[in-house]
Structure formats: C-alpha cells, structure tokens
Amino acid sequence: MIEIHDLHKYFGSLHVLKGINLNVEKGEVLSVIGASGSGKSTLLYCINGLEPVQQGKVVVDGTDVHAKGTDINKLRQQLGMVFQQWNSFPHLTALENVALAPKIVKGKSKAEAREIAAQQLKHVGLGEKLDVYPSALSGGQQQRLAIARALAMEPEYMLFDEATSALDPELVGEVLETMRMLAEEGMTMICVTHEMGFARDVSDRVAFFHQGVMEEIGPPEQIFGTPQSEHTQKFLANVR
Amino acid sequence: MFDYNFHWRPVMKSLPDLLEAALLTLQVAVLAMILGIIIGLCLALIRLNMRGPLRWIASTWVELARNTPALFQLFFFGFGLGAFGLHLSPYMIVLAGLTFNCAGYLAENFRGGFQAVPDTQIRASRSLGMTAWQAYTRIVIPQVFRIVYHPITNQMVWAVLMSSLGMLVGFRELSGETQFFASRTFRIFEYFAVTAVIYYVIVKLILGASRLLATRLFRY
C-alpha cells in the first residue's frame, strides 16, 4: 500500500504540491489527470524518491521513502517506473536493457537475468526483438521495452508518467494495450495520463489535480459523469 | 645548382635503432593516453559536479593544458621542477608533460560527452534501483565513450606526434634518436625523411586499429 500524508513539494519558491493526502491499495489502478504543471508527474517522482520532499511523507508498504535510514535503491525495486521519454539505454540490446538491472541490482546470475528479460519482453510483445538495439525500434516498441525493463524487477507497483504522450498517435494504442493487460493481471498502478479513455475504462479511481492540489478523487463514473469541482468540469470540457 | 648527394646507407644501417626508438615513442604515448583518459575523466566529473578548490584546480589544469604551448608544459616538468630540486628522468618528463596535456584536452571532450547524455538516462537507471555509481559506470560512461571515441583517437595521434618534443629535453624516442644519428653523420635530411615515414606509418596503424575497434565496440 502506498500512503501519502500531507505532501508538500517546492522547486525553489514554486509550490508544486500543496498538501497531498492519498492512499493507493494493492491491486488498485489509479489514474491521475489534470493540466500540465498541475504536479501530477512530480507526485510520481516523490513516490519513488527521485525528488526530495519538503514536508509530509510517502510510505510504501510501511517504509518511509524519504526517511534518512531508508535504503532507497532497495525500495525502488518495488516501484517500477515508466517515463514519458521512454529512456531505453541506446548502447544495449533490448534483452540487455531488461536483463541489466536484475543482474546488477538484484544479483541474479547472467543466465537467470536473461531468462527473466526474455520472458518479460515476450510478455509485452517484443519476443522477436531480443537482440535488436533500441534505435531500430519504434517509439511504441521502445516504450513497451521500458515497461518490460521495469517489470523485470518484479515490482509491487508500477508508476506511469504520461507513458503515451511522447508517442505518435498511431503508436499510442499498443502501449495502452500493454498497460491494460497489466491492470487485468492485477498490478497496482498509478498512471499519470492524458488518455481519458484509458482513465475511464481501466482505472478503479481517478484523481484530478489542479495547481498542486488534488481537487477531486473518485471512481471514473463519478469524475467523468458528475464531477463536483468547477476546475474538473472545466478541464474535462476542454479535453473532450 | 643542386649538388646535394643523398646517402641513405647510414640511415638504413641505423634503422633497427630507429624502430626501437619508435616503440619507445609508442609506449610513452600509449601510457600518457591511458593516464590522460583516467585523469581527464576525473577532471570532467569534478568540473561538472563539484564546487570549491577541487573544481578550481581542475579548471586551472584544463586552462593551462589547452592554452599554453605543449613544449612549455614539457619544460615545466623538466627545467621547472628541476629548479626546485626535483629532477625527473627524460622519460618521466615526457610522460608527465604528455599526460598533463592529454588530460586537459580529453577533459573537455569528456565534459561535452557527459553533457550530451540526457539526465533522464540517470533517472531511468536510478528508478530501477541502481546506485549512482552503477548508473554512471553501466549507463552513462559507455555512452560518453562512444561520443568521445573519435576525439580520443585524434588525441592519441596527437600524443604520438607531440612526443617528438621529447628530443628537446634529452629523451631519445624516435625524434631524439634521429637527431642523435643525424648529428653524428650529418645526413640530416635523410634521417628525418625516413623518420617522417615511420611516424606516418604509426599514425596510419593507429587510425586503422581505431576504426576496426569501433566496428566491434559500437554496434548500435
């Protein structure tokens, strides 16, 4: 379970997260929507400790992410992350991209790591591309590679930071399909997304962020059907 | 009008000595490059990530290495340190001078290389649970090496050619040896012509080897 208590985050004098309180249960799929600059992505970075926080805390399975004694590298193994810019490692083949972290972070043997990698690549539909370098993959394939790379660490949670917004429109579908598949398999997911269709169909809950505040959270039918806050109504009217 | 008679025989007779000296040239250049790469990498990382005196030292190193004549840098390690009672052998003078110079130039190449690798590569590595060290050694530095590979080759060539300055501090590498024989036989042109050919062949071999290595190293 991920518990976020009164989380505040500043970039210099810019107050980007203003007291977020949020719990995400095991097996839940939460979509986070909102305009650019509303703090959605920053929230993900705070959850896996890529950004320090100034007030409040994030607790993952009982471990305080930002506490001094926390082994953050160990904790991050529980939190797979997929970025907007897919960030495949260009100097490694697809298989090596996925096998590297299990080998050097988890200490798996080379053969074991490669087996896990091959399995995960097959899982996301890249079973034919094991020995291909990322430069020979499309954006959608590279994003699925990034998903496989995160899954190879056998995380408890997956954080998606606008996983489809840097993709050409015709490639968005294959990545959403992969995310849908993970949701059906019961993966706990927090998806920052601009894909309203995905948010509506796949999520258990949807959170709407506006200027660093979580204005509204609830089941998709409620957020998309009868949004309470004026900002949510405005935002949804604009994206439709 | 043209009454110079070429005499190649003395040159041919000392060819084995010249080739042995060429090996010494290659040796000192390779050593200087290895040290230069290690130090240059450190200088670049210091300049990119640190503040305070270490950064100042690194910047000064790079500035001096790039903006003063290489010969003066050699003289510093020879006569400069000598004035303070520290006497290095000719070999050490050349090795230290070349290393100093190469490290300065390579540091700038590395700096450009590091800046060309997006920060997001580090974020992605860290998000997988890698330590900062693992992210640098497994993800960032391999990419930097590809970016600076050709500049490193250039620097290697430059190190071989620059080592000829060694003859001015009494080091008998290829040029020093040539100078020695030339002044003994007065066949100056012949000796330096042959030596030029040897330098040319060495450089061509380095470039060829570098190209071959690149096709094996960089498949992406």
XYZ file of C-alpha atoms in Angstrom:
460
model
C 0.000 0.000 0.000
C 1.188 3.495 -0.813
C 0.250 6.147 1.754
C 0.818 9.818 1.091
C 0.383 12.180 4.033
C 0.214 15.953 3.671
C 2.869 16.045 0.963
C 4.417 19.374 0.053
C 6.988 19.871 -2.689
C 8.747 23.047 -3.732
C 11.025 23.770 -6.682
C 12.781 26.828 -5.274
C 9.944 29.189 -4.403
C 7.486 27.353 -6.631
C 5.000 25.369 -4.558
C 4.170 22.420 -6.839
C 2.437 20.023 -4.449
C 0.278 21.591 -1.770
C -0.593 19.046 0.882
C -1.495 15.842 -0.950
C -3.237 13.077 1.016
C -3.764 9.854 -0.866
C -3.786 6.104 -0.293
C -3.373 3.544 -3.029
C -4.354 -0.028 -2.158
C -2.722 -3.171 -3.507
C -4.280 -4.181 -6.805
C -5.756 -0.761 -7.437
C -5.378 1.187 -10.675
C -5.348 4.930 -10.085
C -5.291 7.412 -12.941
C -4.110 10.926 -12.271
C -5.379 13.578 -14.661
C -5.037 17.326 -14.838
C -3.470 20.107 -16.862
C 0.286 20.337 -17.477
C 2.092 21.794 -14.492
C -0.519 20.635 -12.007
C 2.046 18.484 -10.146
C 0.981 15.033 -11.398
C 4.419 13.901 -12.591
C 6.141 15.435 -9.578
C 3.914 13.280 -7.390
C 5.305 10.136 -9.048
C 8.887 11.351 -8.651
C 8.229 11.937 -4.958
C 6.754 8.459 -4.552
C 9.916 6.708 -5.726
C 12.258 9.217 -4.157
C 13.675 10.708 -7.348
C 12.645 14.075 -5.893
C 13.097 15.070 -2.248
C 10.078 16.464 -0.425
C 9.905 19.447 1.916
C 7.006 18.404 4.138
C 4.847 15.356 4.736
C 5.727 11.813 3.837
C 5.261 8.939 1.456
C 5.059 5.455 2.964
C 5.369 2.392 0.735
C 4.487 -0.912 2.422
C 5.358 0.610 5.768
C 8.659 2.182 4.675
C 9.016 5.959 4.703
C 10.520 6.776 1.282
C 12.239 9.974 2.344
C 13.399 8.933 5.818
C 17.149 9.068 6.420
C 17.792 5.382 7.056
C 15.738 4.123 4.110
C 17.583 2.026 1.537
C 16.107 3.860 -1.422
C 17.705 1.605 -4.033
C 16.065 -1.388 -2.430
C 12.733 0.361 -2.120
C 12.793 1.404 -5.781
C 12.829 -2.242 -6.773
C 9.234 -2.304 -5.536
C 8.326 0.739 -7.634
C 8.667 0.224 -11.366
C 8.623 3.465 -13.289
C 7.886 4.219 -16.935
C 8.716 7.659 -18.252
C 7.235 9.911 -20.874
C 10.523 9.829 -22.778
C 10.981 6.081 -22.693
C 14.704 6.307 -21.885
C 15.802 2.996 -23.309
C 19.549 2.533 -22.938
C 20.812 3.031 -26.513
C 24.040 1.072 -26.114
C 22.327 -2.146 -25.011
C 20.137 -4.559 -26.963
C 16.517 -4.996 -25.927
C 17.459 -8.102 -23.967
C 20.411 -6.392 -22.266
C 18.252 -3.354 -21.452
C 15.893 -5.567 -19.493
C 18.454 -8.006 -18.053
C 20.857 -5.392 -16.665
C 19.032 -4.331 -13.501
C 18.048 -7.857 -12.385
C 21.702 -8.780 -12.750
C 23.485 -5.846 -11.121
C 20.793 -4.682 -8.707
C 19.214 -7.943 -7.656
C 22.339 -10.051 -8.110
C 20.751 -12.653 -10.384
C 23.080 -14.798 -12.449
C 23.589 -13.786 -16.067
C 21.592 -16.739 -17.392
C 18.775 -16.135 -14.941
C 18.635 -12.417 -15.746
C 18.496 -13.121 -19.464
C 15.724 -15.616 -18.958
C 13.670 -13.113 -16.965
C 14.343 -10.484 -19.620
C 13.308 -12.729 -22.487
C 10.155 -13.647 -20.610
C 9.197 -10.035 -19.922
C 9.924 -8.952 -23.481
C 7.662 -11.724 -24.731
C 5.087 -10.572 -22.214
C 4.919 -7.109 -23.798
C 5.008 -8.490 -27.327
C 8.669 -7.956 -28.119
C 9.696 -11.603 -28.119
C 11.017 -11.259 -31.666
C 13.189 -8.263 -30.869
C 15.542 -9.588 -28.205
C 18.793 -8.776 -29.971
C 17.707 -5.524 -31.547
C 19.115 -2.178 -30.416
C 16.591 0.476 -29.362
C 17.481 2.664 -32.338
C 15.855 0.024 -34.543
C 12.610 0.041 -32.521
C 9.624 2.356 -32.950
C 8.602 4.701 -30.135
C 5.800 2.375 -29.114
C 8.143 -0.611 -29.047
C 10.696 1.352 -27.028
C 8.006 2.267 -24.524
C 6.979 -1.384 -24.221
C 10.669 -2.200 -23.776
C 10.723 0.298 -20.904
C 7.695 -1.422 -19.378
C 9.387 -4.826 -19.672
C 12.525 -3.365 -18.100
C 10.549 -2.150 -15.094
C 8.613 -5.428 -14.807
C 11.800 -7.475 -14.796
C 12.479 -6.150 -11.294
C 9.221 -7.795 -10.211
C 7.852 -4.596 -8.668
C 4.778 -4.442 -6.476
C 3.742 -1.132 -8.013
C 4.055 0.466 -11.428
C 4.201 4.225 -11.895
C 3.443 5.514 -15.385
C 4.432 9.090 -16.124
C 2.489 10.086 -19.238
C 3.684 6.925 -20.891
C 1.976 7.677 -24.186
C 2.222 11.435 -24.589
C 5.528 11.460 -26.481
C 4.308 8.853 -28.968
C 2.974 9.265 -32.466
C -0.814 8.839 -32.360
C -0.792 5.526 -34.201
C 1.594 4.042 -31.620
C -0.394 5.022 -28.528
C -2.730 2.036 -28.810
C -0.102 -0.680 -28.418
C 1.263 0.883 -25.225
C -2.193 1.397 -23.716
C -2.969 -2.200 -24.608
C 0.080 -3.332 -22.634
C -0.929 -1.172 -19.670
C -4.455 -2.570 -19.830
C -3.029 -6.080 -19.782
C -1.029 -5.290 -16.643
C -4.106 -3.875 -14.953
C -6.025 -7.037 -15.747
C -3.211 -9.100 -14.264
C -3.781 -7.265 -11.008
C -0.765 -4.957 -10.976
C -1.069 -1.941 -8.696
C -0.676 1.072 -10.954
C -0.572 4.835 -10.705
C -0.934 6.283 -14.183
C -0.426 9.956 -14.853
C -2.175 10.234 -18.162
C -3.865 12.402 -20.745
C -5.691 9.406 -22.176
C -9.194 9.950 -20.819
C -10.494 6.794 -22.476
C -7.905 4.724 -20.641
C -8.571 6.509 -17.355
C -12.291 5.873 -17.665
C -12.129 2.229 -18.768
C -9.247 0.820 -16.784
C -8.990 2.760 -13.515
C -10.606 1.919 -10.236
C -10.285 5.542 -9.231
C -9.395 8.781 -10.977
C -7.747 11.751 -9.269
C -7.911 15.246 -10.714
C -5.019 17.598 -9.942
C -5.193 21.357 -10.279
C -2.275 23.663 -9.451
C -0.690 21.315 -6.950
C -3.917 20.350 -5.204
C -5.834 17.104 -5.558
C -9.222 18.645 -6.224
C -11.245 15.531 -6.635
C -10.881 11.775 -6.458
C -13.388 9.016 -7.053
C -14.498 6.222 -9.328
C -14.305 7.067 -13.044
C -18.099 7.225 -13.402
C -18.202 9.945 -10.801
C -15.252 12.004 -12.082
C -16.275 11.802 -15.707
C -20.038 11.668 -15.137
C -20.774 14.042 -12.296
C -17.586 15.988 -11.480
C -18.053 18.086 -8.344
C -15.318 20.680 -8.651
C -15.599 23.552 -11.062
C -11.993 23.042 -12.233
C -12.637 19.377 -13.021
C -15.691 20.298 -15.047
C -13.742 22.906 -16.977
C -10.794 20.582 -17.609
C -12.995 17.743 -18.825
C -14.982 20.068 -21.054
C -11.737 21.178 -22.662
C -10.232 17.726 -23.261
C -13.383 16.243 -24.681
C 72.883 24.226 -58.711
C 71.594 21.136 -56.949
C 74.698 19.482 -55.600
C 73.337 17.572 -52.610
C 74.174 13.885 -52.727
C 71.785 11.618 -50.926
C 73.340 8.987 -48.713
C 70.790 6.515 -47.470
C 73.162 3.804 -46.304
C 73.832 5.211 -42.807
C 70.100 5.610 -42.274
C 69.419 2.042 -43.293
C 72.181 0.865 -41.012
C 70.604 2.547 -38.003
C 67.066 1.545 -38.948
C 66.847 -1.101 -36.197
C 67.747 1.574 -33.624
C 65.189 3.923 -35.090
C 62.471 1.273 -34.957
C 63.353 0.519 -31.366
C 63.048 4.224 -30.605
C 59.711 4.217 -32.411
C 58.498 1.586 -29.983
C 59.538 3.850 -27.127
C 57.571 6.681 -28.736
C 54.525 4.488 -28.985
C 54.962 3.268 -25.436
C 55.170 6.718 -23.885
C 52.237 7.943 -25.990
C 50.039 4.994 -25.027
C 50.899 5.351 -21.344
C 50.228 9.089 -21.465
C 46.867 8.408 -23.109
C 45.828 5.800 -20.556
C 46.717 8.134 -17.696
C 45.241 11.060 -19.611
C 41.908 9.285 -20.067
C 41.659 8.401 -16.379
C 42.654 11.873 -15.205
C 40.631 13.611 -17.928
C 37.536 11.676 -16.872
C 38.073 12.767 -13.267
C 38.692 16.389 -14.273
C 35.492 16.432 -16.316
C 33.428 14.921 -13.491
C 34.894 17.381 -10.992
C 34.158 20.345 -13.252
C 30.602 19.174 -13.828
C 29.665 18.161 -10.290
C 31.780 19.960 -7.711
C 32.391 23.382 -6.275
C 35.302 24.760 -4.289
C 39.049 24.220 -4.516
C 38.944 20.891 -6.376
C 36.932 22.444 -9.144
C 39.310 25.387 -9.274
C 42.294 23.035 -9.624
C 40.571 21.074 -12.382
C 39.660 24.217 -14.296
C 43.181 25.601 -13.984
C 44.626 22.308 -15.226
C 42.404 22.351 -18.298
C 43.093 26.027 -18.982
C 46.869 25.642 -18.761
C 46.982 22.431 -20.775
C 44.923 23.870 -23.617
C 46.177 27.433 -23.733
C 49.941 27.160 -23.395
C 52.424 25.534 -25.822
C 52.903 21.823 -25.201
C 56.661 22.427 -25.290
C 56.415 24.782 -22.309
C 54.472 22.154 -20.400
C 57.283 19.688 -21.048
C 59.852 22.274 -19.991
C 57.916 22.812 -16.784
C 58.288 19.163 -15.829
C 61.929 19.255 -16.928
C 63.516 22.560 -16.044
C 60.684 23.964 -13.913
C 60.665 21.146 -11.392
C 64.464 20.929 -11.743
C 64.724 24.464 -10.411
C 63.001 23.238 -7.249
C 65.430 20.368 -6.937
C 63.110 17.720 -8.322
C 64.914 16.043 -11.185
C 62.894 13.704 -13.378
C 64.393 11.385 -15.973
C 63.791 12.412 -19.609
C 61.287 9.564 -19.903
C 59.329 10.810 -16.886
C 59.440 14.400 -18.116
C 57.874 13.424 -21.419
C 55.360 11.089 -19.800
C 54.308 13.732 -17.267
C 54.169 16.510 -19.874
C 52.149 14.467 -22.351
C 49.802 13.203 -19.649
C 49.222 16.734 -18.402
C 48.448 17.939 -21.897
C 46.285 14.986 -22.949
C 44.293 15.030 -19.697
C 43.466 18.709 -20.265
C 42.210 18.197 -23.802
C 40.405 14.945 -23.012
C 38.679 16.542 -20.010
C 36.951 18.953 -22.350
C 35.958 16.140 -24.692
C 34.539 14.161 -21.790
C 32.699 17.202 -20.486
C 30.966 17.590 -23.827
C 30.234 13.864 -23.830
C 28.646 13.926 -20.377
C 26.510 16.889 -21.320
C 25.328 15.063 -24.427
C 23.878 12.146 -22.416
C 20.414 13.185 -21.203
C 19.843 13.368 -17.418
C 16.804 11.179 -17.930
C 19.128 8.221 -18.542
C 20.318 8.567 -14.950
C 16.755 8.921 -13.685
C 15.709 5.794 -15.539
C 18.695 3.877 -14.131
C 18.052 5.053 -10.593
C 14.354 4.218 -10.877
C 15.428 0.588 -11.464
C 17.241 0.614 -8.141
C 20.758 1.190 -9.489
C 23.143 3.162 -7.301
C 24.589 6.397 -8.677
C 27.866 4.531 -9.297
C 26.113 1.783 -11.257
C 24.172 4.341 -13.280
C 27.387 6.140 -14.202
C 29.541 3.112 -14.938
C 26.925 0.982 -16.705
C 24.770 3.543 -18.465
C 26.362 6.977 -18.739
C 30.078 6.352 -19.276
C 29.644 3.723 -22.035
C 27.562 6.265 -23.944
C 30.085 9.023 -23.273
C 32.865 6.826 -24.642
C 31.081 6.422 -27.899
C 30.575 10.167 -28.196
C 34.244 10.939 -27.466
C 35.691 7.938 -29.301
C 36.907 9.822 -32.363
C 38.249 12.777 -30.378
C 40.180 10.223 -28.273
C 41.651 8.727 -31.446
C 42.701 12.198 -32.560
C 44.306 12.800 -29.204
C 46.191 9.509 -29.470
C 47.620 10.583 -32.820
C 48.452 13.958 -31.344
C 50.227 12.282 -28.409
C 52.449 10.263 -30.762
C 53.386 13.324 -32.784
C 53.794 15.542 -29.739
C 56.149 13.075 -28.080
C 58.742 14.280 -30.629
C 59.158 17.312 -28.380
C 60.937 14.857 -26.104
C 64.139 15.371 -28.062
C 64.326 18.883 -26.602
C 64.571 17.509 -23.071
C 67.079 14.815 -23.995
C 64.675 11.929 -24.438
C 65.809 9.515 -27.142
C 62.466 8.479 -28.519
C 62.089 8.392 -32.305
C 62.901 12.058 -32.914
C 65.623 12.188 -30.279
C 67.264 9.108 -31.735
C 67.006 10.557 -35.236
C 68.559 13.791 -34.088
C 71.370 11.825 -32.444
C 72.229 9.877 -35.591
C 71.727 12.871 -37.868
C 74.189 14.983 -35.968
C 76.692 12.169 -35.964
C 76.532 11.545 -39.711
C 75.366 14.957 -40.987
C 72.761 13.166 -43.120
C 70.069 15.301 -41.555
C 67.575 15.301 -44.390
C 67.796 11.569 -44.990
C 67.297 10.730 -41.331
C 64.327 12.996 -40.827
C 62.741 11.880 -44.100
C 62.840 8.253 -43.001
C 61.623 9.162 -39.529
C 58.714 11.078 -41.029
C 57.735 7.915 -42.896
C 57.897 5.932 -39.643
C 55.642 8.482 -37.902
C 53.252 8.341 -40.835
C 53.045 4.553 -40.661
C 52.490 4.608 -36.884
C 49.662 7.109 -37.214
C 48.061 5.142 -40.050
C 48.235 1.990 -37.950
C 46.576 3.759 -35.017
C 43.785 5.087 -37.216
C 43.240 1.682 -38.789
C 43.166 -0.072 -35.434
C 40.789 2.544 -34.067
C 38.389 2.073 -36.973
C 38.486 -1.682 -36.550
C 37.868 -1.419 -32.830
C 34.950 0.964 -33.396
C 33.095 -1.529 -35.568
C 33.462 -4.133 -32.833
C 32.605 -1.835 -29.922
C 29.727 0.183 -31.292
C 27.126 -1.993 -32.896
C 24.268 0.361 -32.170
